[in-house]
Amino acid sequence: MWSMPEGFTPPSPSIPCSPLLPLLVLFSTHYSLTVWCLVKSTGSAKASSALPLHAWLTATKQKFVDFWRSPLSPNLPVDVRVPSCNLQAVKAYLKSHGIPYSVMIDDVQVLIDKEREAMAASRRLERSSSTFSFSSYHTIEEIYDWIDNFASENSNLVSKIQIGQSYEQRPLLVLKFSTGGSNRSAVWIDTGIHSREWITHATGLWTANQIVSEYGKDPVLTSILDTLDIFLEIVTNPDGFAYTHSEDRMWRKTRSINPGSSCSGVDANRNWDSNFGGTGSSDDACSDDYHGPSPHSEVEVKSIVDFVLGHGNIKAWISIHSFSQLLMFPYGYKLELTPDHQELVSAAAQSPHLLAEPPGLKKAVGTGSWASGTSIDWAYDNGIKYSFTFELRDTGEHGFMLPASEIIPTAEETWPALLTIIDHARHHPY
């Protein structure tokens, strides 16, 4: 983690501006009054020039910017969302320190408006045709309705399990894919633990449908399901996801109340009992990386923990996020390699997701991002050897506002990687 350089003073906004979080409240009810820009460091600046930028952004993230891709190194890109009232101050700072950047998205609100229009059009089409579109984004109500129908129509292979209720009393639903048998070895997959990462929910829906469609046709998938069960939680953070539709598209956390703070929510992927409260998480309840008051304080996390430990036979763990196009494995909170490092590298590197890249798409594989309290580190520490995090498209052009036109290509390129990792677990029991 970067520390503030000695003698360094952050710039003050040229226009009086409230901190970022109050602006998000304004954004919730007055969309037209809020303009955002996404600024991306090119990573080409000298390390000595970039260090102060990283230190300033890290130290003042709740006052000036919203990280879409956090600072990890002076030589890696950083994506930040900047409120219009702070834009000139940030630009001036970058210019004065000779740090190059490019504007990736001029106005996030324009993309949000287009996204909502596309969803409305898709909804009208679905009502007229009685079909569910996997190439569109959906609300939580639409997803829950689809899950109910999907499990009912494919009861020979799929069952719906409720593992708990969210903070706001929404059901925590898991799809179980199984060809029979009791307490077989199994795979856990979750999407949407960070609520603004809509492409992950969409990929989860497509994947569920693909499992049913390809069983009996795809020999690898068929062999997997004849041996293993698959558990898939599509809406892992339902309260946050609902909030991204009703109030704030950029909401990341849960929606639990934090006593003594006006800020709500916990980062559900910093709340796990694996180096809880360490590097890459925050004790500030207003931070997007807030780890919560204690490990597993979030019912959305605790429900998974209880289910997985109660099952006792989960052999692979795959948590799907966006964005950056990465495939990662433990550890994220320390430089020490796991005892299974070489096998995890091998399993990941065999993935067609990495070997057969579509034109123009670049992906990377390696240990997790610098973060504590993450699900894959918890899973690995609790004996689930094959623990991976996917970061889906893209690398910054659209960020969390990935167009619906990229849902199917994203899901299709992720599918063979999932099969490769799960099949590796099947062939290497432990």
Coordinates of C-alpha atoms in Angstrom, one line a residue:
M1 CA 0.0 0.0 0.0
W2 CA 1.3 3.4 -0.8
S3 CA 1.8 6.0 1.9
M4 CA 1.5 9.8 1.5
P5 CA 4.9 11.1 0.4
E6 CA 6.6 13.5 2.9
G7 CA 5.5 17.1 2.3
F8 CA 2.9 16.2 -0.3
T9 CA -0.4 18.1 -0.1
P10 CA -3.5 17.0 -2.1
P11 CA -5.0 19.6 -4.4
S12 CA -8.2 21.3 -3.3
P13 CA -11.1 21.2 -5.8
S14 CA -11.3 24.4 -7.8
I15 CA -15.1 24.4 -7.3
P16 CA -16.5 23.9 -3.8
C17 CA -17.7 20.3 -3.8
S18 CA -19.1 17.9 -1.3
P19 CA -17.3 14.6 -0.7
L20 CA -18.1 11.7 -3.1
L21 CA -20.6 9.9 -1.0
P22 CA -23.0 12.8 -0.6
L23 CA -22.7 13.2 -4.3
L24 CA -23.9 9.7 -4.8
V25 CA -27.1 10.6 -2.9
L26 CA -27.5 13.5 -5.3
F27 CA -26.9 11.1 -8.1
S28 CA -29.6 8.8 -6.8
T29 CA -32.4 11.3 -7.2
H30 CA -31.2 13.9 -9.7
Y31 CA -29.4 12.0 -12.4
S32 CA -29.3 15.0 -14.8
L33 CA -27.3 17.1 -12.3
T34 CA -24.4 14.7 -12.0
V35 CA -21.7 14.3 -14.7
W36 CA -18.9 11.8 -14.3
C37 CA -15.7 11.1 -16.1
L38 CA -13.6 8.0 -16.2
V39 CA -9.9 8.8 -16.2
K40 CA -7.4 6.2 -16.9
S41 CA -3.7 6.5 -16.2
T42 CA -1.7 5.0 -19.1
G43 CA 0.9 3.5 -16.8
S44 CA 3.7 4.9 -18.9
A45 CA 4.7 7.6 -16.4
K46 CA 7.9 7.1 -14.5
A47 CA 7.4 5.4 -11.2
S48 CA 8.7 8.5 -9.3
S49 CA 6.0 10.6 -11.0
A50 CA 3.2 8.1 -10.5
L51 CA 3.8 7.4 -6.8
P52 CA 2.4 10.7 -5.5
L53 CA -0.7 10.2 -7.7
H54 CA -1.3 6.7 -6.3
A55 CA -0.7 8.0 -2.7
W56 CA -3.1 10.9 -3.2
L57 CA -5.8 8.8 -4.8
T58 CA -5.5 6.1 -2.2
A59 CA -5.5 8.6 0.7
T60 CA -8.4 10.7 -0.6
K61 CA -10.5 8.2 -2.5
Q62 CA -13.7 9.0 -0.7
K63 CA -13.3 12.7 -1.3
F64 CA -12.3 12.9 -4.9
V65 CA -12.8 9.7 -6.9
D66 CA -14.5 6.3 -7.1
F67 CA -12.0 3.5 -8.0
W68 CA -13.1 1.3 -10.8
R69 CA -9.6 -0.3 -10.9
S70 CA -7.5 0.4 -7.9
P71 CA -3.9 1.4 -7.7
L72 CA -1.6 -1.6 -7.3
S73 CA 1.6 -0.4 -8.9
P74 CA 3.0 2.8 -10.6
N75 CA 3.3 0.7 -13.8
L76 CA -0.3 -0.6 -13.9
P77 CA -3.4 1.3 -15.1
V78 CA -5.7 2.9 -12.7
D79 CA -9.4 3.6 -13.6
V80 CA -11.2 6.2 -11.5
R81 CA -14.6 7.9 -11.8
V82 CA -14.4 11.6 -11.1
P83 CA -17.3 13.9 -10.2
S84 CA -17.5 16.9 -12.4
C85 CA -16.8 19.3 -9.5
N86 CA -13.4 17.7 -8.9
L87 CA -12.5 17.1 -12.5
Q88 CA -10.4 20.2 -13.1
A89 CA -8.5 19.7 -9.8
V90 CA -7.6 16.1 -10.8
K91 CA -6.7 17.2 -14.3
A92 CA -4.5 20.0 -13.0
Y93 CA -2.7 17.6 -10.6
L94 CA -2.0 15.1 -13.4
K95 CA -0.7 17.7 -15.7
S96 CA 1.5 19.4 -13.1
H97 CA 3.1 16.1 -12.3
G98 CA 3.5 15.0 -15.9
I99 CA 1.3 11.9 -15.5
P100 CA -0.5 11.0 -18.8
Y101 CA -4.1 9.9 -18.8
S102 CA -6.9 9.4 -21.2
V103 CA -10.6 10.0 -20.8
M104 CA -12.4 6.7 -21.3
I105 CA -16.0 7.8 -20.7
D106 CA -17.0 11.4 -20.9
D107 CA -20.3 11.0 -19.1
V108 CA -21.3 7.9 -17.2
Q109 CA -24.9 9.1 -16.9
V110 CA -25.3 9.0 -20.7
L111 CA -24.4 5.3 -20.6
I112 CA -26.7 4.6 -17.7
D113 CA -29.6 6.2 -19.5
K114 CA -28.9 4.2 -22.7
E115 CA -28.6 1.0 -20.6
R116 CA -32.1 1.6 -19.0
E117 CA -33.6 2.3 -22.4
A118 CA -32.2 -0.9 -23.8
M119 CA -33.5 -2.9 -20.8
A120 CA -37.0 -1.4 -21.2
A121 CA -37.0 -2.3 -24.9
S122 CA -35.9 -5.8 -24.1
R123 CA -38.6 -6.1 -21.5
R124 CA -41.3 -5.1 -24.0
L125 CA -40.0 -7.7 -26.5
E126 CA -39.9 -10.4 -23.9
R127 CA -43.5 -9.7 -22.8
S128 CA -44.7 -10.0 -26.5
S129 CA -42.7 -13.2 -27.2
S130 CA -42.7 -14.9 -23.8
T131 CA -39.0 -15.5 -24.1
F132 CA -36.2 -14.6 -21.8
S133 CA -33.3 -12.8 -23.4
F134 CA -29.8 -13.8 -22.3
S135 CA -28.4 -10.9 -24.3
S136 CA -30.1 -8.3 -22.1
Y137 CA -29.6 -7.1 -18.5
H138 CA -32.3 -7.9 -16.0
T139 CA -33.8 -6.7 -12.7
I140 CA -33.6 -8.8 -9.6
E141 CA -37.4 -9.5 -9.9
E142 CA -36.9 -10.8 -13.5
I143 CA -34.0 -12.9 -12.5
Y144 CA -35.9 -14.5 -9.5
D145 CA -38.8 -15.2 -11.8
W146 CA -36.5 -16.9 -14.3
I147 CA -34.8 -19.0 -11.6
D148 CA -38.2 -20.2 -10.4
N149 CA -39.3 -21.2 -14.0
F150 CA -35.9 -22.6 -14.9
A151 CA -35.7 -24.9 -11.9
S152 CA -39.3 -26.0 -12.4
E153 CA -38.9 -26.8 -16.1
N154 CA -35.6 -28.7 -15.6
S155 CA -36.3 -30.5 -12.4
N156 CA -34.5 -33.6 -13.6
L157 CA -31.2 -31.7 -13.4
V158 CA -31.8 -28.5 -11.5
S159 CA -33.2 -27.6 -8.0
K160 CA -33.5 -24.3 -6.3
I161 CA -32.1 -24.0 -2.8
Q162 CA -32.6 -21.0 -0.4
I163 CA -29.5 -20.7 1.8
G164 CA -30.7 -17.7 3.8
Q165 CA -32.1 -14.2 3.5
S166 CA -30.3 -10.9 2.8
Y167 CA -30.2 -8.0 5.2
E168 CA -33.4 -6.6 3.5
Q169 CA -35.0 -10.0 3.6
R170 CA -34.6 -11.1 0.0
P171 CA -34.0 -14.8 -0.6
L172 CA -30.5 -16.0 -1.2
L173 CA -31.1 -18.5 -4.0
V174 CA -28.7 -21.1 -5.2
L175 CA -29.2 -23.4 -8.2
K176 CA -28.0 -27.0 -7.8
F177 CA -27.1 -29.0 -10.9
S178 CA -27.0 -32.7 -10.1
T179 CA -27.6 -36.0 -11.7
G180 CA -28.2 -37.7 -8.3
G181 CA -26.5 -39.1 -5.3
S182 CA -26.0 -37.6 -1.9
N183 CA -23.3 -35.2 -0.8
R184 CA -21.2 -35.7 -3.9
S185 CA -18.1 -33.7 -4.5
A186 CA -19.2 -30.3 -5.7
V187 CA -18.2 -27.0 -7.3
W188 CA -19.3 -23.6 -6.0
I189 CA -19.8 -20.7 -8.4
D190 CA -21.0 -17.2 -7.5
T191 CA -21.7 -14.1 -9.4
G192 CA -22.7 -10.5 -8.5
I193 CA -21.1 -10.3 -5.0
H194 CA -20.2 -6.7 -6.1
S195 CA -23.6 -5.4 -7.2
R196 CA -22.6 -3.0 -9.9
E197 CA -20.9 -5.7 -11.9
W198 CA -23.9 -6.5 -14.0
I199 CA -22.0 -8.5 -16.6
T200 CA -21.4 -11.2 -13.9
H201 CA -25.1 -11.7 -13.2
A202 CA -25.8 -11.9 -16.9
T203 CA -22.9 -14.4 -17.3
G204 CA -24.3 -16.5 -14.5
L205 CA -27.8 -16.7 -16.1
W206 CA -26.3 -17.7 -19.5
T207 CA -24.1 -20.3 -17.8
A208 CA -27.0 -21.8 -15.9
N209 CA -28.9 -22.2 -19.2
Q210 CA -25.8 -23.6 -20.9
I211 CA -25.3 -26.3 -18.3
V212 CA -28.8 -27.6 -19.0
S213 CA -28.6 -27.1 -22.7
E214 CA -25.3 -28.9 -23.1
Y215 CA -25.8 -31.8 -20.7
G216 CA -25.8 -35.0 -22.7
K217 CA -24.3 -33.2 -25.7
D218 CA -21.0 -31.8 -24.5
P219 CA -18.9 -34.8 -23.3
V220 CA -16.8 -32.8 -20.9
L221 CA -19.8 -31.2 -19.2
T222 CA -21.7 -34.5 -19.2
S223 CA -18.8 -36.3 -17.5
I224 CA -18.5 -33.5 -14.9
L225 CA -22.2 -33.6 -14.0
D226 CA -22.1 -37.4 -13.9
T227 CA -19.5 -37.1 -11.2
L228 CA -19.8 -33.7 -9.5
D229 CA -22.6 -31.3 -8.4
I230 CA -22.5 -27.7 -9.3
F231 CA -23.9 -24.9 -7.0
L232 CA -24.4 -21.5 -8.7
E233 CA -25.5 -18.4 -6.8
I234 CA -26.4 -15.8 -9.5
V235 CA -27.4 -12.9 -7.2
T236 CA -25.0 -13.1 -4.3
N237 CA -25.7 -9.5 -3.1
P238 CA -29.4 -9.1 -3.9
D239 CA -29.9 -5.9 -1.8
G240 CA -27.0 -4.1 -3.5
F241 CA -28.1 -5.3 -6.9
A242 CA -31.7 -4.1 -6.4
Y243 CA -30.2 -0.7 -5.3
T244 CA -28.2 -0.4 -8.5
H245 CA -31.5 -0.5 -10.4
S246 CA -33.6 1.7 -8.1
E247 CA -31.1 4.3 -6.8
D248 CA -27.4 4.2 -7.7
R249 CA -26.1 2.2 -10.6
M250 CA -22.5 2.4 -9.2
W251 CA -23.3 0.8 -5.8
R252 CA -20.9 -1.9 -4.9
K253 CA -21.5 -3.0 -1.3
T254 CA -24.3 -4.7 0.7
R255 CA -27.0 -2.5 2.1
S256 CA -26.6 -3.2 5.9
I257 CA -26.7 -0.4 8.3
N258 CA -23.4 0.6 9.9
P259 CA -24.1 1.8 13.5
G260 CA -22.5 5.2 14.2
S261 CA -22.1 6.0 10.5
S262 CA -24.3 7.7 7.9
C263 CA -22.8 5.3 5.3
S264 CA -24.4 2.0 4.5
G265 CA -23.0 -1.3 3.4
V266 CA -20.0 -3.6 3.5
D267 CA -17.8 -4.8 0.8
A268 CA -18.9 -8.4 0.7
N269 CA -15.6 -9.5 -0.8
R270 CA -13.6 -8.0 2.1
N271 CA -15.8 -9.6 4.8
W272 CA -14.4 -13.1 4.8
D273 CA -12.3 -14.6 7.6
S274 CA -9.0 -14.6 5.8
N275 CA -6.6 -11.9 7.0
F276 CA -9.7 -9.9 7.8
G277 CA -9.1 -6.2 8.1
G278 CA -5.7 -6.4 6.4
T279 CA -4.1 -4.7 3.4
G280 CA -6.5 -3.9 0.6
S281 CA -9.5 -3.4 2.9
S282 CA -10.7 -0.4 4.8
D283 CA -12.1 0.3 8.3
D284 CA -13.9 3.4 7.1
A285 CA -17.6 2.6 6.7
C286 CA -17.9 5.1 3.9
S287 CA -15.2 3.3 1.8
D288 CA -16.2 1.0 -1.0
D289 CA -13.7 -1.5 0.5
Y290 CA -15.1 -1.4 4.0
H291 CA -14.5 -4.8 5.5
G292 CA -17.4 -4.6 8.0
P293 CA -17.3 -4.8 11.8
S294 CA -16.3 -8.4 12.0
P295 CA -15.6 -11.5 9.8
H296 CA -18.8 -12.8 8.2
S297 CA -20.9 -9.9 9.7
E298 CA -22.8 -9.8 6.4
V299 CA -25.6 -12.3 6.3
E300 CA -25.0 -12.7 2.5
V301 CA -21.5 -13.9 3.3
K302 CA -22.4 -15.9 6.5
S303 CA -25.1 -17.8 4.6
I304 CA -22.5 -19.0 2.0
V305 CA -20.0 -19.9 4.8
D306 CA -22.6 -22.0 6.7
F307 CA -23.8 -23.7 3.5
V308 CA -20.3 -24.6 2.2
L309 CA -18.9 -25.7 5.6
G310 CA -22.1 -27.7 6.2
H311 CA -21.8 -29.4 2.8
G312 CA -18.2 -30.3 3.6
N313 CA -17.3 -31.6 0.1
I314 CA -16.8 -28.5 -2.1
K315 CA -13.7 -29.2 -4.2
A316 CA -13.6 -26.1 -6.4
W317 CA -14.6 -22.4 -5.9
I318 CA -15.1 -19.9 -8.6
S319 CA -16.1 -16.3 -7.9
I320 CA -16.9 -14.2 -11.0
H321 CA -16.3 -10.5 -11.0
S322 CA -15.6 -7.7 -13.4
F323 CA -13.7 -6.0 -14.8
S324 CA -10.0 -6.3 -16.0
Q325 CA -10.0 -9.7 -17.8
L326 CA -8.0 -11.6 -15.2
L327 CA -8.0 -15.1 -13.8
M328 CA -6.6 -15.1 -10.3
F329 CA -6.0 -17.5 -7.4
P330 CA -4.7 -17.3 -3.8
Y331 CA -3.2 -15.4 -2.2
G332 CA -4.4 -11.9 -2.5
Y333 CA -3.2 -10.6 0.9
K334 CA 0.4 -11.7 0.9
L335 CA 3.3 -12.4 -1.4
E336 CA 3.8 -15.9 -0.2
L337 CA 2.8 -18.6 -2.7
T338 CA 0.4 -21.3 -1.8
P339 CA 1.7 -24.9 -1.6
D340 CA -0.4 -25.7 -4.6
H341 CA 0.8 -22.7 -6.6
Q342 CA 2.2 -24.6 -9.6
E343 CA -0.9 -26.7 -10.0
L344 CA -3.1 -23.7 -9.8
V345 CA -1.0 -21.9 -12.4
S346 CA -1.2 -25.0 -14.6
A347 CA -5.0 -25.4 -14.3
A348 CA -5.5 -21.7 -15.1
A349 CA -3.0 -21.6 -17.9
Q350 CA -4.8 -24.6 -19.7
S351 CA -7.9 -22.6 -20.0
P352 CA -9.1 -21.8 -23.5
H353 CA -10.2 -18.5 -21.9
L354 CA -6.5 -17.6 -22.0
L355 CA -5.2 -19.7 -24.9
A356 CA -7.8 -18.7 -27.6
E357 CA -8.2 -15.0 -27.1
P358 CA -10.7 -13.2 -29.3
P359 CA -9.0 -10.5 -31.4
G360 CA -8.1 -7.5 -29.4
L361 CA -8.7 -9.0 -26.1
K362 CA -5.9 -9.6 -23.7
K363 CA -6.1 -11.6 -20.5
A364 CA -3.7 -12.3 -17.6
V365 CA -3.4 -15.0 -15.0
G366 CA -1.8 -14.9 -11.6
T367 CA -2.3 -14.5 -7.8
G368 CA -5.1 -12.3 -6.6
S369 CA -5.2 -8.6 -6.3
W370 CA -3.8 -6.9 -3.2
A371 CA -6.8 -7.5 -0.9
S372 CA -7.7 -9.1 2.4
G373 CA -10.9 -10.8 3.5
T374 CA -11.7 -12.2 0.0
S375 CA -13.7 -15.3 -0.7
I376 CA -11.2 -17.2 -2.7
D377 CA -8.5 -16.9 0.1
W378 CA -11.1 -18.0 2.6
A379 CA -12.1 -20.9 0.4
Y380 CA -8.4 -22.0 0.0
D381 CA -7.7 -21.6 3.7
N382 CA -10.7 -23.9 4.4
G383 CA -9.4 -26.7 2.2
I384 CA -10.9 -25.9 -1.2
K385 CA -7.7 -26.2 -3.3
Y386 CA -9.1 -25.1 -6.6
S387 CA -10.1 -21.5 -5.8
F388 CA -10.3 -19.0 -8.5
T389 CA -11.6 -15.5 -9.3
F390 CA -12.6 -14.5 -12.8
E391 CA -12.5 -10.8 -13.7
L392 CA -14.6 -10.5 -16.9
R393 CA -14.6 -7.9 -19.7
D394 CA -13.4 -5.4 -20.3
T395 CA -10.1 -3.6 -19.6
G396 CA -11.5 -0.1 -19.1
E397 CA -13.2 1.1 -22.3
H398 CA -16.6 0.5 -20.7
G399 CA -15.7 -0.6 -17.2
F400 CA -18.8 -1.5 -15.2
M401 CA -21.0 -0.1 -18.0
L402 CA -20.3 -3.0 -20.4
P403 CA -22.9 -2.8 -23.2
A404 CA -25.5 -5.6 -23.4
S405 CA -24.1 -6.5 -26.8
E406 CA -21.1 -8.0 -25.0
I407 CA -23.0 -10.2 -22.7
I408 CA -23.1 -13.3 -25.0
P409 CA -19.4 -12.9 -26.2
T410 CA -18.3 -12.5 -22.5
A411 CA -20.3 -15.6 -21.4
E412 CA -19.1 -17.7 -24.3
E413 CA -15.5 -17.0 -23.7
T414 CA -15.8 -17.7 -20.0
W415 CA -17.6 -21.0 -20.5
P416 CA -14.7 -23.1 -21.7
A417 CA -12.5 -21.7 -18.9
L418 CA -15.1 -22.8 -16.3
L419 CA -15.2 -26.3 -17.8
T420 CA -11.4 -26.5 -17.9
I421 CA -11.0 -25.7 -14.2
I422 CA -13.9 -27.8 -13.1
D423 CA -12.7 -30.7 -15.2
H424 CA -9.3 -30.4 -13.7
A425 CA -10.8 -30.7 -10.3
R426 CA -12.7 -33.8 -11.4
H427 CA -9.5 -35.4 -12.7
H428 CA -7.5 -34.5 -9.6
P429 CA -9.5 -35.5 -6.5
Y430 CA -8.1 -34.8 -3.1

